[in-house]
Structure formats: C-alpha cells, structure tokens
Coordinates of C-alpha atoms in Angstrom, one line a residue:
Chain A
M1 CA 0.0 0.0 0.0
N2 CA 1.3 3.5 -0.8
Q3 CA 1.9 5.7 2.2
Y4 CA 1.1 9.4 2.4
C5 CA 1.4 12.3 4.8
F6 CA 0.1 15.9 4.7
G7 CA 2.0 19.1 5.6
V8 CA 0.1 22.2 6.5
D9 CA 1.5 25.7 6.7
L10 CA -1.0 27.9 8.6
G11 CA -0.5 31.6 7.8
G12 CA -2.4 34.7 8.7
T13 CA -4.0 34.9 5.3
T14 CA -3.9 31.5 3.7
V15 CA -3.3 27.9 4.7
K16 CA -1.0 26.0 2.4
I17 CA -1.5 22.3 2.3
G18 CA 0.7 19.6 0.6
L19 CA 0.2 15.9 0.1
F20 CA 3.6 14.1 0.2
D21 CA 5.0 10.6 -0.1
P22 CA 7.4 9.6 2.7
E23 CA 10.4 10.3 0.5
G24 CA 9.6 14.0 0.2
T25 CA 7.9 14.2 -3.2
V26 CA 5.0 16.7 -3.2
L27 CA 2.1 15.0 -5.0
E28 CA -0.5 17.8 -4.6
K29 CA -0.3 21.3 -3.3
W30 CA -3.1 23.8 -2.7
E31 CA -4.3 26.7 -0.6
I32 CA -7.4 27.7 1.4
P33 CA -8.1 31.0 3.0
T34 CA -7.5 31.4 6.7
R35 CA -10.8 32.4 8.3
K36 CA -9.9 34.5 11.3
D37 CA -13.4 35.6 12.3
D38 CA -15.1 34.0 15.3
N39 CA -11.8 33.9 17.2
G40 CA -10.4 31.6 14.5
N41 CA -12.7 28.8 15.4
N42 CA -13.2 27.8 11.8
I43 CA -9.5 27.4 11.0
L44 CA -8.9 23.8 12.1
P45 CA -12.3 22.5 10.9
D46 CA -11.6 24.1 7.4
I47 CA -8.2 22.4 7.4
A48 CA -9.7 19.1 8.4
A49 CA -12.4 19.4 5.7
A50 CA -9.8 20.2 3.0
I51 CA -7.6 17.2 4.0
L52 CA -10.5 14.7 4.2
G53 CA -11.9 16.1 0.9
K54 CA -8.5 15.5 -0.8
M55 CA -8.4 12.0 0.6
E56 CA -11.8 11.2 -0.8
E57 CA -11.0 12.8 -4.1
M58 CA -7.8 10.7 -4.5
N59 CA -9.3 7.6 -2.9
I60 CA -6.7 7.6 -0.1
S61 CA -7.8 5.5 3.0
K62 CA -7.0 6.6 6.6
E63 CA -4.8 3.6 7.0
A64 CA -2.6 4.9 4.2
V65 CA -2.0 8.3 5.9
I66 CA 0.9 8.3 8.3
G67 CA -0.3 11.6 9.7
V68 CA -0.7 15.4 9.3
G69 CA 2.0 17.9 10.4
I70 CA 1.2 21.6 10.8
G71 CA 3.2 24.7 11.3
V72 CA 1.6 27.5 13.3
P73 CA 2.6 31.2 13.7
G74 CA 3.3 31.2 17.5
P75 CA 5.2 29.2 20.1
V76 CA 4.2 25.5 20.2
D77 CA 5.5 23.1 22.8
D78 CA 6.6 19.5 22.2
E79 CA 3.1 18.3 23.1
G80 CA 1.5 20.5 20.4
V81 CA 0.1 23.1 22.7
V82 CA 0.0 26.6 21.1
Y83 CA 0.2 29.3 23.8
K84 CA -0.2 32.5 21.7
A85 CA -1.1 32.8 18.1
V86 CA -2.2 36.4 18.3
N87 CA -2.8 36.7 14.6
L88 CA -5.3 33.9 14.6
G89 CA -7.4 34.9 17.6
W90 CA -6.7 31.7 19.4
G91 CA -6.3 31.0 23.1
I92 CA -4.3 28.2 24.5
M93 CA -5.1 25.0 22.6
N94 CA -3.6 21.6 22.0
I95 CA -3.5 21.4 18.2
N96 CA -2.4 17.7 18.1
D97 CA -5.6 16.8 20.1
V98 CA -8.1 19.2 18.4
L99 CA -7.1 18.7 14.8
G100 CA -6.3 15.0 15.5
G101 CA -9.9 14.6 16.9
L102 CA -11.4 16.2 13.8
L103 CA -9.3 14.1 11.4
Q104 CA -9.0 10.9 13.4
L105 CA -5.4 10.8 12.2
P106 CA -2.1 11.4 14.1
V107 CA -1.3 15.2 14.1
K108 CA 1.9 16.9 15.1
A109 CA 2.2 20.7 15.4
G110 CA 5.2 22.9 15.6
N111 CA 6.2 26.6 15.3
D112 CA 6.2 27.8 11.7
A113 CA 9.8 29.0 11.7
N114 CA 11.1 25.8 13.3
V115 CA 9.0 23.7 10.9
A116 CA 10.5 25.6 7.9
A117 CA 14.0 24.6 9.2
L118 CA 13.0 21.0 9.2
G119 CA 11.7 21.4 5.6
E120 CA 14.9 22.9 4.4
M121 CA 16.9 20.1 6.0
W122 CA 14.7 17.4 4.5
C123 CA 14.5 18.6 0.9
G124 CA 16.1 22.1 0.6
G125 CA 19.3 24.0 1.2
G126 CA 20.1 21.9 4.3
K127 CA 19.7 18.5 2.7
G128 CA 22.2 16.0 4.0
Y129 CA 22.8 17.8 7.3
H130 CA 21.6 16.7 10.7
N131 CA 22.5 19.8 12.8
M132 CA 21.6 23.1 11.1
V133 CA 20.2 26.5 11.7
L134 CA 17.7 28.1 9.3
V135 CA 18.0 31.9 9.4
T136 CA 15.0 33.6 7.9
L137 CA 15.6 37.2 6.9
G138 CA 12.3 38.8 6.2
T139 CA 10.4 41.6 7.9
G140 CA 12.0 40.2 11.0
V141 CA 14.8 37.7 11.7
G142 CA 13.5 34.2 12.5
G143 CA 15.5 31.1 13.4
G144 CA 14.9 27.4 13.4
I145 CA 17.4 25.1 15.0
I146 CA 17.8 21.4 14.2
V147 CA 19.8 19.2 16.5
N148 CA 20.3 15.6 15.5
D149 CA 17.4 15.8 13.0
R150 CA 15.0 17.2 15.6
I151 CA 13.6 20.7 16.1
L152 CA 15.0 22.5 19.2
T153 CA 11.7 23.8 20.6
G154 CA 13.0 25.2 23.9
S155 CA 11.3 25.1 27.3
T156 CA 8.6 27.6 26.4
G157 CA 8.7 27.3 22.6
A158 CA 11.1 30.2 22.3
G159 CA 14.1 28.1 21.0
G160 CA 15.7 29.6 18.0
E161 CA 14.4 33.2 18.6
I162 CA 17.8 34.4 17.4
G163 CA 16.4 37.6 16.0
H164 CA 16.3 39.0 19.5
I165 CA 19.8 38.3 20.5
H166 CA 21.2 41.6 21.9
M167 CA 23.9 43.0 19.5
E168 CA 24.2 46.7 20.1
D169 CA 24.3 48.7 23.3
N170 CA 23.8 52.1 21.7
E171 CA 20.6 51.6 19.8
P172 CA 18.1 54.5 20.4
E173 CA 15.1 52.8 18.6
A174 CA 13.1 50.0 20.2
C175 CA 12.7 46.6 18.6
G176 CA 9.2 45.2 18.2
C177 CA 9.9 43.0 21.2
G178 CA 10.5 46.0 23.4
N179 CA 14.3 45.6 23.8
H180 CA 16.9 47.8 22.2
G181 CA 19.7 46.6 19.9
C182 CA 18.3 43.2 18.8
L183 CA 19.9 41.4 15.8
E184 CA 16.6 41.8 13.9
Q185 CA 17.1 45.6 14.0
Y186 CA 20.1 45.3 11.6
A187 CA 19.7 42.0 9.7
S188 CA 16.0 42.0 8.7
A189 CA 14.7 43.7 5.5
T190 CA 13.6 46.6 7.6
G191 CA 16.9 46.5 9.6
I192 CA 18.9 46.8 6.3
V193 CA 16.8 49.8 5.4
R194 CA 17.6 51.3 8.8
L195 CA 21.3 50.8 8.3
A196 CA 21.1 52.3 4.8
T197 CA 19.2 55.3 5.9
R198 CA 21.7 56.0 8.7
K199 CA 24.7 55.5 6.3
L200 CA 23.2 57.8 3.6
A201 CA 22.6 60.5 6.2
A202 CA 26.1 60.1 7.7
T203 CA 28.0 60.5 4.4
S204 CA 27.9 62.9 1.5
E205 CA 29.3 60.3 -0.9
D206 CA 27.2 59.7 -4.1
S207 CA 25.2 56.5 -4.3
V208 CA 22.5 55.1 -6.6
L209 CA 20.6 54.5 -3.3
R210 CA 19.9 58.3 -3.1
K211 CA 17.8 58.1 -6.3
E212 CA 15.1 55.7 -5.2
D213 CA 13.2 54.2 -2.3
V214 CA 15.7 52.3 -0.2
T215 CA 14.9 48.6 0.2
A216 CA 17.0 45.6 1.1
K217 CA 16.8 44.5 -2.5
A218 CA 17.9 47.9 -3.7
V219 CA 20.9 47.8 -1.4
F220 CA 22.1 44.4 -2.7
D221 CA 21.4 45.3 -6.3
A222 CA 23.6 48.4 -5.8
V223 CA 26.3 46.2 -4.2
K224 CA 26.3 44.1 -7.3
A225 CA 26.7 47.2 -9.4
G226 CA 29.7 48.2 -7.4
D227 CA 28.1 51.1 -5.4
S228 CA 30.6 51.8 -2.6
V229 CA 28.1 53.2 -0.1
A230 CA 25.9 50.1 -0.6
C231 CA 29.0 47.9 -0.1
E232 CA 29.6 49.6 3.3
I233 CA 25.9 49.0 4.3
A234 CA 26.2 45.3 3.3
E235 CA 29.4 45.1 5.3
E236 CA 27.7 46.5 8.4
F237 CA 24.8 44.0 7.8
G238 CA 27.3 41.2 7.5
L239 CA 29.1 42.3 10.6
Y240 CA 25.9 42.1 12.8
L241 CA 24.6 38.9 11.3
G242 CA 28.0 37.2 11.2
K243 CA 28.7 38.1 14.8
G244 CA 25.2 37.0 15.8
L245 CA 25.5 33.6 14.1
A246 CA 29.0 33.1 15.7
A247 CA 27.2 33.4 19.0
V248 CA 24.6 30.9 17.9
A249 CA 27.4 28.5 16.8
G250 CA 29.0 28.9 20.3
V251 CA 25.8 27.3 21.7
V252 CA 24.7 24.7 19.2
N253 CA 27.8 24.1 16.9
P254 CA 25.9 23.4 13.7
E255 CA 27.1 21.8 10.5
A256 CA 25.4 24.5 8.4
F257 CA 23.6 27.8 8.4
V258 CA 20.9 28.0 5.8
I259 CA 19.8 31.5 5.0
G260 CA 16.2 32.1 3.7
G261 CA 13.5 34.7 3.6
G262 CA 13.0 37.6 1.1
V263 CA 16.4 39.2 1.8
S264 CA 18.2 36.0 0.9
K265 CA 17.2 36.5 -2.8
A266 CA 20.3 38.7 -3.0
G267 CA 22.1 35.4 -3.4
D268 CA 25.6 34.2 -2.8
I269 CA 27.0 37.7 -2.3
L270 CA 24.9 38.0 0.9
L271 CA 26.4 34.7 2.2
D272 CA 29.9 36.1 1.5
Y273 CA 29.3 39.2 3.7
V274 CA 27.9 37.1 6.5
Q275 CA 30.4 34.2 6.4
K276 CA 33.4 36.6 6.2
N277 CA 32.4 38.3 9.4
Y278 CA 31.3 35.0 11.1
M279 CA 34.8 33.7 10.7
K280 CA 36.3 36.7 12.6
Y281 CA 34.3 36.0 15.7
V282 CA 33.5 32.3 15.9
F283 CA 35.2 29.7 18.2
H284 CA 37.6 27.6 16.2
G285 CA 35.5 24.4 16.8
S286 CA 32.7 25.9 14.6
K287 CA 34.8 27.5 11.8
D288 CA 33.8 24.7 9.4
A289 CA 30.1 25.4 9.4
A290 CA 28.8 25.7 5.8
F291 CA 26.7 28.7 4.6
K292 CA 23.9 27.8 2.2
L293 CA 20.9 29.5 0.6
A294 CA 17.5 28.1 1.3
T295 CA 15.9 26.6 -1.8
L296 CA 12.2 25.9 -0.9
G297 CA 11.0 29.4 -0.6
N298 CA 7.4 29.6 0.6
D299 CA 7.1 25.8 0.4
A300 CA 9.5 25.2 3.3
G301 CA 6.6 25.2 5.7
I302 CA 4.6 22.4 4.1
Y303 CA 7.7 20.3 3.6
G304 CA 8.8 20.7 7.2
A305 CA 5.3 20.0 8.5
A306 CA 5.1 16.8 6.6
K307 CA 8.6 15.8 7.9
L308 CA 7.4 16.7 11.5
V309 CA 4.8 13.9 11.4
L310 CA 7.1 11.4 9.7
N311 CA 9.6 12.0 12.6
K312 CA 7.0 11.2 15.1
Chain B
M1 CA 19.0 -8.5 41.2
N2 CA 20.5 -5.1 42.2
Q3 CA 21.6 -3.0 39.3
Y4 CA 24.7 -0.8 39.2
C5 CA 26.5 1.7 37.0
F6 CA 29.9 3.4 37.1
G7 CA 30.6 7.1 36.5
V8 CA 34.2 8.1 35.6
D9 CA 35.6 11.6 35.5
L10 CA 38.9 11.6 33.7
G11 CA 41.0 14.6 34.7
G12 CA 44.6 15.6 33.9
T13 CA 45.9 14.6 37.3
T14 CA 43.4 12.1 38.8
V15 CA 40.6 9.9 37.7
K16 CA 37.5 10.0 39.9
I17 CA 35.3 6.9 39.8
G18 CA 31.9 6.4 41.4
L19 CA 29.7 3.3 41.8
F20 CA 26.0 4.2 41.6
D21 CA 22.6 2.6 41.8
P22 CA 20.2 3.6 39.0
E23 CA 18.5 6.1 41.3
G24 CA 21.6 8.3 41.7
T25 CA 22.9 7.1 45.1
V26 CA 26.6 7.0 45.1
L27 CA 27.7 3.7 46.8
E28 CA 31.5 4.0 46.5
K29 CA 33.7 6.8 45.4
W30 CA 37.5 6.8 44.9
E31 CA 40.3 8.2 42.8
I32 CA 43.3 6.8 40.9
P33 CA 46.2 8.8 39.4
T34 CA 46.1 9.7 35.7
R35 CA 49.2 8.2 34.1
K36 CA 50.0 10.5 31.2
D37 CA 53.4 9.0 30.2
D38 CA 53.6 6.8 27.1
N39 CA 51.0 9.0 25.3
G40 CA 48.4 8.2 27.9
N41 CA 48.3 4.6 26.8
N42 CA 47.8 3.4 30.4
I43 CA 44.9 5.5 31.3
L44 CA 42.0 3.4 30.0
P45 CA 43.6 0.1 31.1
D46 CA 44.1 1.6 34.6
I47 CA 40.4 2.7 34.7
A48 CA 39.3 -0.8 33.5
A49 CA 41.4 -2.5 36.2
A50 CA 40.0 -0.2 38.9
I51 CA 36.4 -0.9 37.9
L52 CA 36.9 -4.7 37.5
G53 CA 38.7 -4.8 40.8
K54 CA 35.9 -3.0 42.5
M55 CA 33.4 -5.4 41.0
E56 CA 35.4 -8.4 42.3
E57 CA 35.8 -6.8 45.7
M58 CA 32.1 -6.1 46.0
N59 CA 31.0 -9.3 44.3
I60 CA 29.2 -7.6 41.5
S61 CA 28.6 -9.6 38.4
K62 CA 28.9 -8.2 34.8
E63 CA 25.2 -8.9 34.4
A64 CA 24.4 -6.5 37.2
V65 CA 26.3 -3.6 35.7
I66 CA 24.2 -1.4 33.3
G67 CA 27.4 0.2 32.0
V68 CA 30.2 2.7 32.5
G69 CA 30.0 6.4 31.6
I70 CA 33.1 8.5 31.3
G71 CA 33.7 12.3 31.0
V72 CA 36.8 13.2 29.0
P73 CA 38.6 16.6 28.8
G74 CA 38.1 17.3 25.1
P75 CA 35.5 17.2 22.4
V76 CA 33.7 13.9 22.1
D77 CA 31.1 13.1 19.4
D78 CA 27.9 11.1 19.9
E79 CA 29.6 7.9 19.0
G80 CA 32.2 8.3 21.7
V81 CA 35.1 9.4 19.5
V82 CA 37.5 11.9 21.2
Y83 CA 39.3 14.1 18.7
K84 CA 41.7 16.0 20.8
A85 CA 42.5 15.5 24.4
V86 CA 45.7 17.5 24.4
N87 CA 46.3 17.1 28.1
L88 CA 46.3 13.3 28.0
G89 CA 48.5 12.8 25.0
W90 CA 45.8 10.9 23.0
G91 CA 45.2 10.9 19.3
I92 CA 41.8 10.2 17.8
M93 CA 40.2 7.3 19.6
N94 CA 36.7 5.7 20.1
I95 CA 36.5 5.5 23.8
N96 CA 33.2 3.6 23.8
D97 CA 35.0 0.8 21.8
V98 CA 38.4 0.8 23.5
L99 CA 37.2 1.0 27.1
G100 CA 34.2 -1.2 26.3
G101 CA 36.6 -3.8 24.9
L102 CA 38.7 -3.8 28.0
L103 CA 35.7 -4.1 30.3
Q104 CA 33.3 -6.1 28.2
L105 CA 30.6 -3.7 29.4
P106 CA 28.7 -1.0 27.6
V107 CA 30.6 2.3 27.7
K108 CA 29.4 5.8 26.9
A109 CA 31.8 8.8 26.7
G110 CA 31.1 12.5 26.7
N111 CA 32.9 15.8 27.1
D112 CA 33.6 16.5 30.7
A113 CA 31.8 19.9 30.8
N114 CA 28.7 18.5 29.1
V115 CA 28.7 15.4 31.4
A116 CA 28.9 17.7 34.5
A117 CA 25.7 19.4 33.2
L118 CA 23.9 16.1 33.0
G119 CA 25.1 15.3 36.6
E120 CA 23.8 18.6 38.0
M121 CA 20.5 18.0 36.3
W122 CA 20.2 14.4 37.6
C123 CA 21.1 15.0 41.2
G124 CA 22.3 18.6 41.7
G125 CA 21.3 22.2 41.2
G126 CA 19.3 21.4 38.1
K127 CA 17.2 18.6 39.6
G128 CA 13.7 18.5 38.1
Y129 CA 14.6 20.4 34.9
H130 CA 14.8 18.9 31.5
N131 CA 16.2 21.8 29.6
M132 CA 19.1 23.6 31.4
V133 CA 22.5 25.1 30.9
L134 CA 25.4 24.5 33.3
V135 CA 27.8 27.4 33.3
T136 CA 31.1 26.6 34.9
L137 CA 33.1 29.6 36.1
G138 CA 36.6 28.4 36.8
T139 CA 39.9 29.3 35.1
G140 CA 37.8 29.5 32.0
V141 CA 34.1 29.6 31.3
G142 CA 32.6 26.2 30.4
G143 CA 29.1 25.3 29.3
G144 CA 27.1 22.2 29.1
I145 CA 23.7 22.3 27.5
I146 CA 20.9 19.8 28.1
V147 CA 17.9 19.7 25.8
N148 CA 15.1 17.3 26.6
D149 CA 17.3 15.4 29.1
R150 CA 20.1 14.9 26.6
I151 CA 23.4 16.6 26.1
L152 CA 23.7 18.9 23.1
T153 CA 27.0 17.7 21.7
G154 CA 27.1 19.8 18.6
S155 CA 28.3 18.6 15.2
T156 CA 32.0 18.6 16.1
G157 CA 31.7 18.3 19.9
A158 CA 31.8 22.1 20.3
G159 CA 28.3 22.5 21.5
G160 CA 28.0 24.6 24.7
E161 CA 31.4 26.3 24.2
I162 CA 29.7 29.5 25.5
G163 CA 33.0 30.8 27.0
H164 CA 34.0 31.9 23.6
I165 CA 31.0 33.9 22.6
H166 CA 32.2 37.3 21.4
M167 CA 31.2 40.0 23.9
E168 CA 33.5 42.9 23.4
D169 CA 34.9 44.6 20.3
N170 CA 37.5 46.7 22.1
E171 CA 39.5 44.0 23.9
P172 CA 43.3 44.4 23.3
E173 CA 44.3 41.1 25.0
A174 CA 43.8 37.8 23.2
C175 CA 41.8 35.0 24.7
G176 CA 43.4 31.5 25.0
C177 CA 41.4 30.6 21.9
G178 CA 43.1 33.3 19.8
N179 CA 40.1 35.6 19.5
H180 CA 39.6 38.9 21.3
G181 CA 36.7 39.8 23.6
C182 CA 35.4 36.3 24.5
L183 CA 33.0 35.9 27.4
E184 CA 35.6 33.9 29.2
Q185 CA 37.9 37.0 29.3
Y186 CA 35.4 38.7 31.7
A187 CA 33.4 36.0 33.5
S188 CA 36.0 33.4 34.5
A189 CA 38.1 33.6 37.7
T190 CA 41.0 35.2 35.7
G191 CA 38.5 37.4 33.8
I192 CA 37.2 38.8 37.1
V193 CA 40.8 39.6 38.1
R194 CA 41.3 41.3 34.8
L195 CA 38.2 43.4 35.3
A196 CA 39.3 44.2 38.9
T197 CA 42.9 45.2 37.9
R198 CA 41.5 47.5 35.2
K199 CA 39.0 49.1 37.5
L200 CA 41.5 49.6 40.3
A201 CA 43.8 51.3 37.8
A202 CA 41.1 53.5 36.5
T203 CA 39.8 54.9 39.8
S204 CA 41.6 56.4 42.8
E205 CA 38.7 55.4 45.1
D206 CA 39.8 53.5 48.2
S207 CA 39.1 49.7 48.3
V208 CA 40.0 46.7 50.4
L209 CA 41.1 45.2 47.1
R210 CA 44.1 47.4 47.0
K211 CA 45.5 45.7 50.2
E212 CA 45.9 42.2 48.9
D213 CA 46.3 40.0 45.9
V214 CA 43.2 40.4 43.8
T215 CA 41.3 37.1 43.2
A216 CA 37.7 36.4 42.2
K217 CA 37.0 35.3 45.8
A218 CA 38.5 38.5 47.2
V219 CA 36.3 40.6 44.9
F220 CA 33.1 38.9 46.0
D221 CA 34.2 38.9 49.7
A222 CA 34.6 42.7 49.3
V223 CA 31.2 43.0 47.7
K224 CA 29.7 41.3 50.7
A225 CA 31.6 43.7 53.0
G226 CA 30.1 46.6 51.0
D227 CA 33.2 47.8 49.2
S228 CA 31.9 50.1 46.4
V229 CA 34.8 49.5 44.0
A230 CA 34.2 45.7 44.3
C231 CA 30.5 46.2 43.7
E232 CA 31.3 48.0 40.4
I233 CA 33.5 45.1 39.4
A234 CA 30.8 42.6 40.2
E235 CA 28.3 44.7 38.2
E236 CA 30.6 44.6 35.2
F237 CA 31.1 40.9 35.6
G238 CA 27.3 40.5 35.8
L239 CA 26.7 42.6 32.8
Y240 CA 29.0 40.5 30.6
L241 CA 27.7 37.2 31.9
G242 CA 24.0 38.3 32.0
K243 CA 24.3 39.5 28.4
G244 CA 26.1 36.3 27.3
L245 CA 23.5 34.1 28.9
A246 CA 20.7 36.1 27.3
A247 CA 22.2 35.2 24.0
V248 CA 22.4 31.6 25.0
A249 CA 18.7 31.7 26.0
G250 CA 17.9 33.3 22.6
V251 CA 19.1 30.0 21.1
V252 CA 18.1 27.2 23.4
N253 CA 15.4 28.8 25.7
P254 CA 16.3 26.8 28.8
E255 CA 14.2 26.4 32.0
A256 CA 17.2 27.1 34.2
F257 CA 20.8 28.2 34.3
V258 CA 22.9 26.4 36.9
I259 CA 26.1 28.2 37.8
G260 CA 29.0 26.1 39.1
G261 CA 32.8 26.2 39.3
G262 CA 35.1 27.8 41.8
V263 CA 33.8 31.4 41.3
S264 CA 30.2 30.2 42.1
K265 CA 31.3 29.7 45.7
A266 CA 30.5 33.4 46.1
G267 CA 26.9 32.2 46.4
D268 CA 23.6 33.8 45.8
I269 CA 25.0 37.3 45.5
L270 CA 26.7 36.3 42.3
L271 CA 23.4 35.0 40.9
D272 CA 21.8 38.3 41.7
Y273 CA 24.3 40.3 39.6
V274 CA 24.0 37.9 36.7
Q275 CA 20.2 37.5 36.7
K276 CA 19.6 41.3 37.0
N277 CA 21.6 41.9 33.8
Y278 CA 20.2 38.9 32.0
M279 CA 16.7 40.3 32.5
K280 CA 17.7 43.5 30.7
Y281 CA 18.8 41.8 27.5
V282 CA 16.8 38.6 27.2
F283 CA 13.9 38.0 24.8
H284 CA 10.6 37.9 26.8
G285 CA 10.0 34.3 26.0
S286 CA 13.0 33.4 28.2
K287 CA 12.5 35.8 31.1
D288 CA 11.2 33.0 33.4
A289 CA 14.5 31.0 33.3
A290 CA 15.6 30.1 36.9
F291 CA 19.1 30.9 38.2
K292 CA 20.5 28.2 40.5
L293 CA 23.8 27.4 42.1
A294 CA 25.4 24.0 41.3
T295 CA 25.5 21.7 44.3
L296 CA 27.6 18.7 43.3
G297 CA 31.0 20.5 43.2
N298 CA 33.8 18.2 41.9
D299 CA 31.4 15.2 41.9
A300 CA 29.2 16.5 39.1
G301 CA 31.4 14.6 36.6
I302 CA 31.0 11.2 38.1
Y303 CA 27.2 11.7 38.5
G304 CA 26.8 12.9 35.0
A305 CA 29.0 10.1 33.6
A306 CA 26.8 7.5 35.4
K307 CA 23.7 9.2 34.0
L308 CA 25.1 9.2 30.5
V309 CA 25.2 5.4 30.4
L310 CA 21.8 5.1 32.1
N311 CA 20.4 7.3 29.3
K312 CA 21.8 5.1 26.6

C-alpha cells in the first residue's frame, strides 16, 4: 500500500497544504483561506475538511495516511500546545488533540519558523545535514534550529528566537519585542533599510541609493553594481549577522547555516558578507560550518510540517 | 538482582570513579592517578582495572552492571570518538569501543563539561529540569547544554562552548582561543581579576582590594563587605555574563541556568548580579528562566557520567 502524509502551513491569510509521499515528493499542493473571524474557530475545521476532501477525491484511505503535520505562527511546545497565536485569535489549545480529533489521524504541530527549518533540512538548502540553523531574513529575523534531525523547541517554545539576541548597546530605537539593539534591528529587511538610511545620512558620498526608495533588494542590487556606499551597508549588515551567528554557533555548533527569507534572494553575495564576518568571531570548533541559501521558498513550511509527522 | 553503573571523571591529574545505583545514590567513590606517560596509553587500562577490581571486591557480576559512563577533557562526538585531548597525549580514539573492549561492558563517553551538566540535572542544582545550561566559572568559562534530558554535543563536539561567545569589540588582550573579547575574558576567575585590575587602575577610590592579591574570591568577599569598587567590578562581571546568557537563551530557551565552578562559591549574590543583567537583555519568551547554584562540586562529573550510560 502506498503511504502518504500531509504538511500544513498555517499563515495569517492563507493555509498552504501539501500531500507528500514519505520520500519528500510533493504530490498535490493547494491553498485555502484562513478564516480569522469568530476567534479563529473555523480554521482547524476548514483544514480538516480540506484534507478529508482530498483523501476522498484521491481515494486515499485513513490507513494509508501516516499523519498530518502543521506549522503554526506562534510558540508551540513539544506536546502540540500553542500558547499564543495572536494573529489567529486563538487562546491556549492543543492542536495535536483538536485537529487529530477532527481528522481521526495522528497530528503533530510545531512553530512555523522551526518547521520551515526541518523542511529545508529534508528537501532544501540543508539537505544531508543533521545539525543546522535556518535563518529567515524577512520583515524580522527568524530562526529554526535542528539538533540531530529534531527541532529544538525550547522550554517555552522560544528556542531559535535568534532575531532577538542583543547585538548593540547604543541603539536608540526600540525593537518590536521592546528591547533595544536586537539582531533583527540590523539584519532583517527593515533592519537593512535602517542601516542604509543612517549610512546615507552620515556620508555625502554619491550613491545610486539616493535616487530611489531604499529597500534591502535595492541595497544588494547596488552592491552588485559596485556602489561603494551600498557595499559599506552590506558590510555592516554582514558584521551584525556574522557576529550573531557566531554566538549561535557557540551554543549549538551546527554543521550548516541555511539563509532564507526575502532578503536571501540577493544570493551568494549575501552569504559572502555574512560568512566573512562570522569567521572573525566564531570559536575555532565551529569554523567549518557551511553557509547555504534556502531553496524551498514559501514551500519550506509544508515540507517541514510533513517531515514533522514522519519524525513522530 | 540489584543494578549498578559506574561514572568516571577523567581529569589531567586524577581519575574520579563512582559506583552508583540507577536512582543516583553513590555507593562508593574513589580516585586513581592519571598516568599521562607513554602518550596516555595506560589511562584506559588503569580505569578498567580499577572498575573490574571494585566489582570483584564487592562481588558484583557483569550482568548487574548497566554500563560505564566517562567524561573526558576534550570534544567527544555522539559515537564516543574523542578528537583532541591534548592534556592526555591521546590521538583520535573511540573510547566507547576501547574501554568497552577492555571491560566487556557498555561504555558511553562524553565531554567533561557536558557530562557535568547532566550530573547537575540528575542530582544537583538542576534537579527536576529537562532543559538547562550549566555554566562553569573556573579558570575558564565552560558550558554544558541539556535539551530534553540529553546533552547537546554539537556537530563537532563544540556545543555549549559558551565561554568563547564574542562579547567585546574593544579588547586588546587575546583569549586563550586566539580571538579577542570572548565571554571567558570577563566572567572566569581570571576574567574577574582582569576586570578588577583595570577598575583599580582607572579609579583612585579606596578599596580593600588594594591591600591584597586580587582574586575572584577577594572581589566577592569585598562585595559582601560593602566595598563600592568591588561592587562596580561585580556589576561589570554580571553585565558580561548576563548579556552572554541572554544570547544563549535566545538560542536554546532553557528552564534554568545552573552556575558552578570555583567562582560560584561566592553564592547567591553572584546569581543576583547575573540575573539582573540577564533580564535587561533577554527575549521575553525566556524571562522565566531560573538561576540556581550548582551543588555537586567536583562530583558533578561522576554523577553525569553515570547518568550518561543510564540514558543510553
């Protein structure tokens, strides 16, 4: 009998669902809207209906389904309890139990950033590694840490929250978390814009960045075009992120860092800036860590969710 | 039949050995010298002879021994391979296989700092926790990280090397590891002396610390006596260590930090300085972490080694 599993990536706007075989081939992939009204009470029933509908459509029996993994935007403990998913309107809930009850199938839930790390390790930029860190550079800086093929959840689901490692004592602006000087304030898309705005104000040197709205993409495009102010901004970004990841390596000593999120579309040149600075600050036992780009893009979540339930 | 296990703490001068029951009661405890001549080739045979002798003396059969755990001063991977134990003269060796072959018993080896963390969790300051970090403040700063009851070894055995997290950009002196500005340069016994020497040179304020050789113990004794210069030194120590442990929490989100090593004999006042500064810098998801003193002293290694083989 063929075996299957489902991977669900629950976002604030849409739910992505993938049907996988146990080797990591995605057989079907689709989306449904995330209905946040009524305190999000429809979300899990909608997901259950979508999965059961797909099983009926494809004539897949319950016995053939190993289980359903789901990534959720909030801290989730090892038992599948989500404590705060502010965006969804939920209170405290055990997703494994609730969605498992609706489906009558094994369900395993994890935090979305951690689950994405598992996905990149299974089928993406981290393939072949067993100890890796996914660094997601988007609006914020997210982290997902894999130790011996397993997600490091942490005692309250805050494992891998590397975006809030303190990096800078002299930061006047507050981070979204309330602290000042978090890694996220310099290495996220908005952080790079902050660094760029400050650099452009501090120098009178000419730069293509003066002619347009400054974005993280514009900075790295200008770096590729040889703009010297942009190169200084990238250097500063690389210094903060390289130093931050050296601290992460001093704790978990991974085989590889996999860099994803929108900012990572800048490509290998971004890795160069980060790795060069990482090497200056890291303990010699972690100097061999590889630096790779993530490859699964927005699908990392469904891959990782599927792998989560296969690991069960 | 009663069950037993042995825990071995292999140091540069002596080997400590403990005979335990599976509940963590130490039944016998003794030491033998570490014979480092002949490239350390006698060390494991000496340990095997000591254990087999004790079994004969106490009439314990091989069937009654669950196994032998051993903590080694160097990086050890999950298979028991030690890569560098410079102090002992060893090359690369699989300790599980070599000592297991001599004893004809299951053997499990780990790095000594990591093994000590397991010991403190099993029977010491970390009892009752499942996710904790042991911070050993001695000549250097060592770390041992426990995630879900297991040692986090890292991909090359450098997991938990928190003493070499970069903390200070403006440090002129080099750390033993070759980098500049490592946590160890401010939070170890020698680091505290460095902070004290600099503070005493920078101020003309009177202090009892001017009247004697400055040691970490003298600094904390002076703090307890209300010496204001000593309090400033302790504050600076607490700032470095608190900030460093906040970074560690941003990665592994532990339930507790357990502080051991010679410097920790200063007691609760030391915890106060560290925790106060930790709270300023840590991500809110890790603010509840407990700060505890280690309680097993030099026996943490034999306890942890015994637990290592029980976990097998």
